Rosetta silent file (secondary structure, phi, psi, omega in degrees, C-alpha in Angstrom):
SEQUENCE: MARSWQPYHTPKNLAAALSVEASELVEIFQWLTPEQSARIMSDPEAAHRVTDEVADVLAYLLQFCEVLGVDALAALAAKIERNETRFPVPGTGPEAGQDAENEDDRHSSE
SCORE:     score description
SCORE:     0.000 S_00000001
   1 L     0.000  128.176 -156.603  131.349  101.288   74.672 S_00000001
   2 L   -77.210  151.362  160.967  128.557   98.558   75.034 S_00000001
   3 L   -76.100  146.770  164.546  127.568   97.898   79.204 S_00000001
   4 L   -76.546   39.181 -178.047  128.292   94.549   80.588 S_00000001
   5 L   -79.394    4.042 -159.718  124.779   94.173   82.126 S_00000001
   6 L  -102.077  -17.990  160.318  124.058   90.684   81.252 S_00000001
   7 L   -60.168   -3.403  178.123  125.637   89.132   83.853 S_00000001
   8 L  -124.093   17.362  136.023  122.768   90.648   85.961 S_00000001
   9 L   -52.127   30.421 -157.488  120.524   89.772   83.789 S_00000001
  10 L  -112.432  132.149 -173.552  119.318   86.594   85.635 S_00000001
  11 L   -43.801   -8.236  157.815  115.782   85.891   85.598 S_00000001
  12 L   -41.297  -84.899 -174.023  115.469   87.198   89.288 S_00000001
  13 H   -79.450    4.298 -179.364  116.334   90.058   88.650 S_00000001
  14 H   -94.381   -9.377  152.928  114.890   91.239   85.416 S_00000001
  15 H   -68.105  -49.896 -158.121  111.563   89.934   87.452 S_00000001
  16 H   -82.663  -27.512  179.905  112.085   92.148   90.221 S_00000001
  17 H  -114.821   26.156 -173.790  113.103   95.034   87.879 S_00000001
  18 H   -99.619  -66.302  175.061  110.046   94.569   85.348 S_00000001
  19 H   -27.685  -65.786  154.350  107.996   94.594   88.877 S_00000001
  20 L    -5.733  -81.148 -166.461  109.943   97.962   89.541 S_00000001
  21 H   -75.495  -19.068 -172.710  109.202   99.598   86.637 S_00000001
  22 H   -94.815   17.232  161.144  105.623   98.337   86.253 S_00000001
  23 H  -109.580   -9.712  168.802  104.655  100.206   89.762 S_00000001
  24 H   -49.706  -54.118 -163.731  106.667  103.101   88.273 S_00000001
  25 H   -52.900  -71.077  174.500  103.851  102.838   85.787 S_00000001
  26 H   -78.188   -2.570 -179.472  100.958  102.991   88.200 S_00000001
  27 H   -49.656  -41.999 -170.417  102.763  105.112   90.564 S_00000001
  28 H   -77.163  -52.758 -170.503  101.334  108.107   87.798 S_00000001
  29 L   -97.670   59.805  168.030   97.924  107.099   88.143 S_00000001
  30 L   -58.318  -49.543  171.464   97.545  106.620   91.569 S_00000001
  31 L  -100.300   -8.717   -4.295   95.614  109.290   92.404 S_00000001
  32 L   138.808  106.568  134.264   94.115  109.673   89.427 S_00000001
  33 L   -44.812  141.850  161.710   90.065  109.604   88.735 S_00000001
  34 L   -31.506  -40.779  179.772   88.788  107.001   86.173 S_00000001
  35 L   -73.117  -80.577 -142.888   88.159  110.467   84.160 S_00000001
  36 H   -61.343  -44.423 -179.747   91.292  111.760   84.620 S_00000001
  37 H   -79.505    7.817  168.944   93.430  108.404   83.689 S_00000001
  38 H  -117.904   27.868  145.805   91.522  108.077   80.593 S_00000001
  39 L  -125.590    2.594 -171.112   92.465  111.631   79.359 S_00000001
  40 L   -74.431   16.110  146.494   95.953  111.622   80.398 S_00000001
  41 L   -59.915   -8.714 -161.102   97.269  111.453   76.936 S_00000001
  42 L   -77.982  -64.767 -159.313   95.875  114.731   76.692 S_00000001
  43 L   -90.869  142.716 -168.731   98.645  116.721   78.501 S_00000001
  44 H   -51.332  -72.585 -142.770  102.005  116.195   76.844 S_00000001
  45 H   -59.774  -63.075  161.892  104.243  116.061   80.192 S_00000001
  46 H   -36.052  -41.624 -165.360  101.942  113.191   81.742 S_00000001
  47 H   -93.011  -21.758  163.751  101.795  111.156   78.250 S_00000001
  48 H   -44.415  -47.735 -164.421  105.888  111.588   78.207 S_00000001
  49 H   -75.717  -31.682  176.817  106.174  110.251   81.725 S_00000001
  50 H   -60.638  -62.507  166.541  103.655  107.073   80.440 S_00000001
  51 H   -26.518  -64.164 -139.213  105.471  106.744   77.549 S_00000001
  52 H   -80.477  -26.566 -170.908  108.702  106.224   78.885 S_00000001
  53 H  -123.655   29.694  148.089  107.590  103.670   81.443 S_00000001
  54 H  -109.936  -53.884  157.289  105.722  101.312   79.172 S_00000001
  55 H     0.370  -74.701 -149.765  108.982  101.794   77.106 S_00000001
  56 L   -93.313    0.874  163.152  110.917  100.233   80.529 S_00000001
  57 L  -117.505   15.553  161.850  108.265   97.527   81.344 S_00000001
  58 L   -82.409  -58.600 -119.226  108.166   95.934   77.494 S_00000001
  59 H   -54.046  -50.388 -168.638  112.024   96.526   77.922 S_00000001
  60 H   -94.593  -10.745  159.390  112.435   94.109   80.613 S_00000001
  61 H   -78.794  -11.874 -159.643  109.598   91.789   79.704 S_00000001
  62 H  -113.878  -43.056  172.389  111.350   91.143   76.352 S_00000001
  63 H   -40.176  -52.334 -165.361  114.579   90.308   78.424 S_00000001
  64 H   -79.768   14.232 -166.273  113.026   88.479   80.539 S_00000001
  65 H  -139.533  -20.555  165.966  111.548   86.352   77.964 S_00000001
  66 H   -75.011  -43.993 -169.322  115.060   86.251   76.171 S_00000001
  67 L   -77.560  -35.504 -177.354  116.742   85.274   79.192 S_00000001
  68 L  -108.316   21.776 -157.711  114.068   82.122   79.517 S_00000001
  69 L    77.840    1.567 -163.063  113.219   81.176   76.164 S_00000001
  70 L  -104.357  101.895  172.828  110.017   82.382   76.501 S_00000001
  71 L   -29.843  171.976  148.545  107.647   83.277   72.665 S_00000001
  72 L  -122.683  -17.326  173.925  106.083   86.392   74.113 S_00000001
  73 L  -102.412  -40.307  161.632  103.836   86.514   71.373 S_00000001
  74 H   -41.500  -58.144 -151.407  103.008   82.435   71.367 S_00000001
  75 H   -64.294  -49.611 -163.491  102.798   82.449   75.305 S_00000001
  76 H   -65.272  -52.740 -171.882   99.847   85.501   74.690 S_00000001
  77 H   -45.351  -48.791 -178.225   98.258   83.973   71.916 S_00000001
  78 H   -58.206  -46.367 -161.437   98.061   80.286   74.336 S_00000001
  79 H   -85.394  -31.986  168.663   96.971   82.059   77.061 S_00000001
  80 H   -52.522  -70.232  175.713   93.948   84.222   75.262 S_00000001
  81 H   -25.804  -55.476 -121.439   93.048   80.842   73.702 S_00000001
  82 H  -121.795  -35.184 -162.694   93.176   78.541   77.091 S_00000001
  83 H   -88.669    1.421  175.332   91.176   81.855   78.943 S_00000001
  84 H   -91.199  -56.459 -160.402   88.280   81.813   75.928 S_00000001
  85 H   -52.657  -38.311 -173.569   87.834   78.090   76.615 S_00000001
  86 H   -81.355  -30.669 -176.916   87.843   78.977   80.676 S_00000001
  87 L  -111.662   96.720  173.849   85.614   82.006   80.276 S_00000001
  88 L   -77.573  170.532  138.126   83.456   81.674   77.127 S_00000001
  89 L   -30.043  135.789  174.970   81.154   84.497   75.696 S_00000001
  90 L   -76.213  105.361  155.687   77.794   83.992   77.708 S_00000001
  91 L   104.977    4.863  173.550   75.035   81.907   75.310 S_00000001
  92 L  -114.277  -13.625  159.185   78.633   80.599   73.528 S_00000001
  93 L   -67.882  155.086  159.448   79.772   77.581   75.379 S_00000001
  94 H    19.092  -76.396 -126.177   79.012   74.091   76.225 S_00000001
  95 H   -95.231  -42.314  174.865   76.729   75.090   78.644 S_00000001
  96 H   -84.166   12.627  124.103   74.578   76.939   75.832 S_00000001
  97 H   -62.475  -25.538 -159.784   73.063   73.861   74.188 S_00000001
  98 H   -85.189  -25.085  169.401   72.129   72.657   77.326 S_00000001
  99 H   -54.208  -53.811  178.683   70.477   76.027   78.174 S_00000001
 100 H   -25.655  -66.857 -153.177   68.737   75.512   74.596 S_00000001
 101 H   -85.661  -38.051  143.988   67.477   72.318   75.264 S_00000001
 102 H   -36.933  -38.555  153.323   66.470   73.298   78.923 S_00000001
 103 H   -72.737  -72.626  178.996   64.096   75.823   77.715 S_00000001
 104 H   -26.600  -84.535 -171.502   62.736   73.736   74.882 S_00000001
 105 H   -22.344  -65.379  165.524   62.030   71.209   77.838 S_00000001
 106 H   -42.213  -55.007  151.715   60.288   73.592   79.929 S_00000001
 107 H   -45.464  -72.915 -179.753   58.114   74.718   76.991 S_00000001
 108 L   -29.340  -21.534 -166.792   57.512   71.268   75.911 S_00000001
 109 L  -132.799   22.657 -168.435   55.984   70.608   79.294 S_00000001
 110 L  -102.654    0.000    0.000   53.816   73.846   79.633 S_00000001
């Protein structure tokens, strides 16, 4: 028998559930050192907990996107593009040409 969860899958409820599941993922790592957290997947029991929580987070995120009509992959691509514009790799943005021009000016005046 299929569950009738649809009436409860409102954006508000899904956002709250997503937050709870993400918090459960954070809880696994809460008191670990950076080194321990990097090795967590080598412990089968801990790895199982991590993958379960990742699945829960992803499930709620995808349901949230479906309810609101958000194309998750398109949203991610657009966000990456905006971040590349906002935070260019040093030496690649519009200022890079200005820096080179300023460097040329400094050398030509010496």
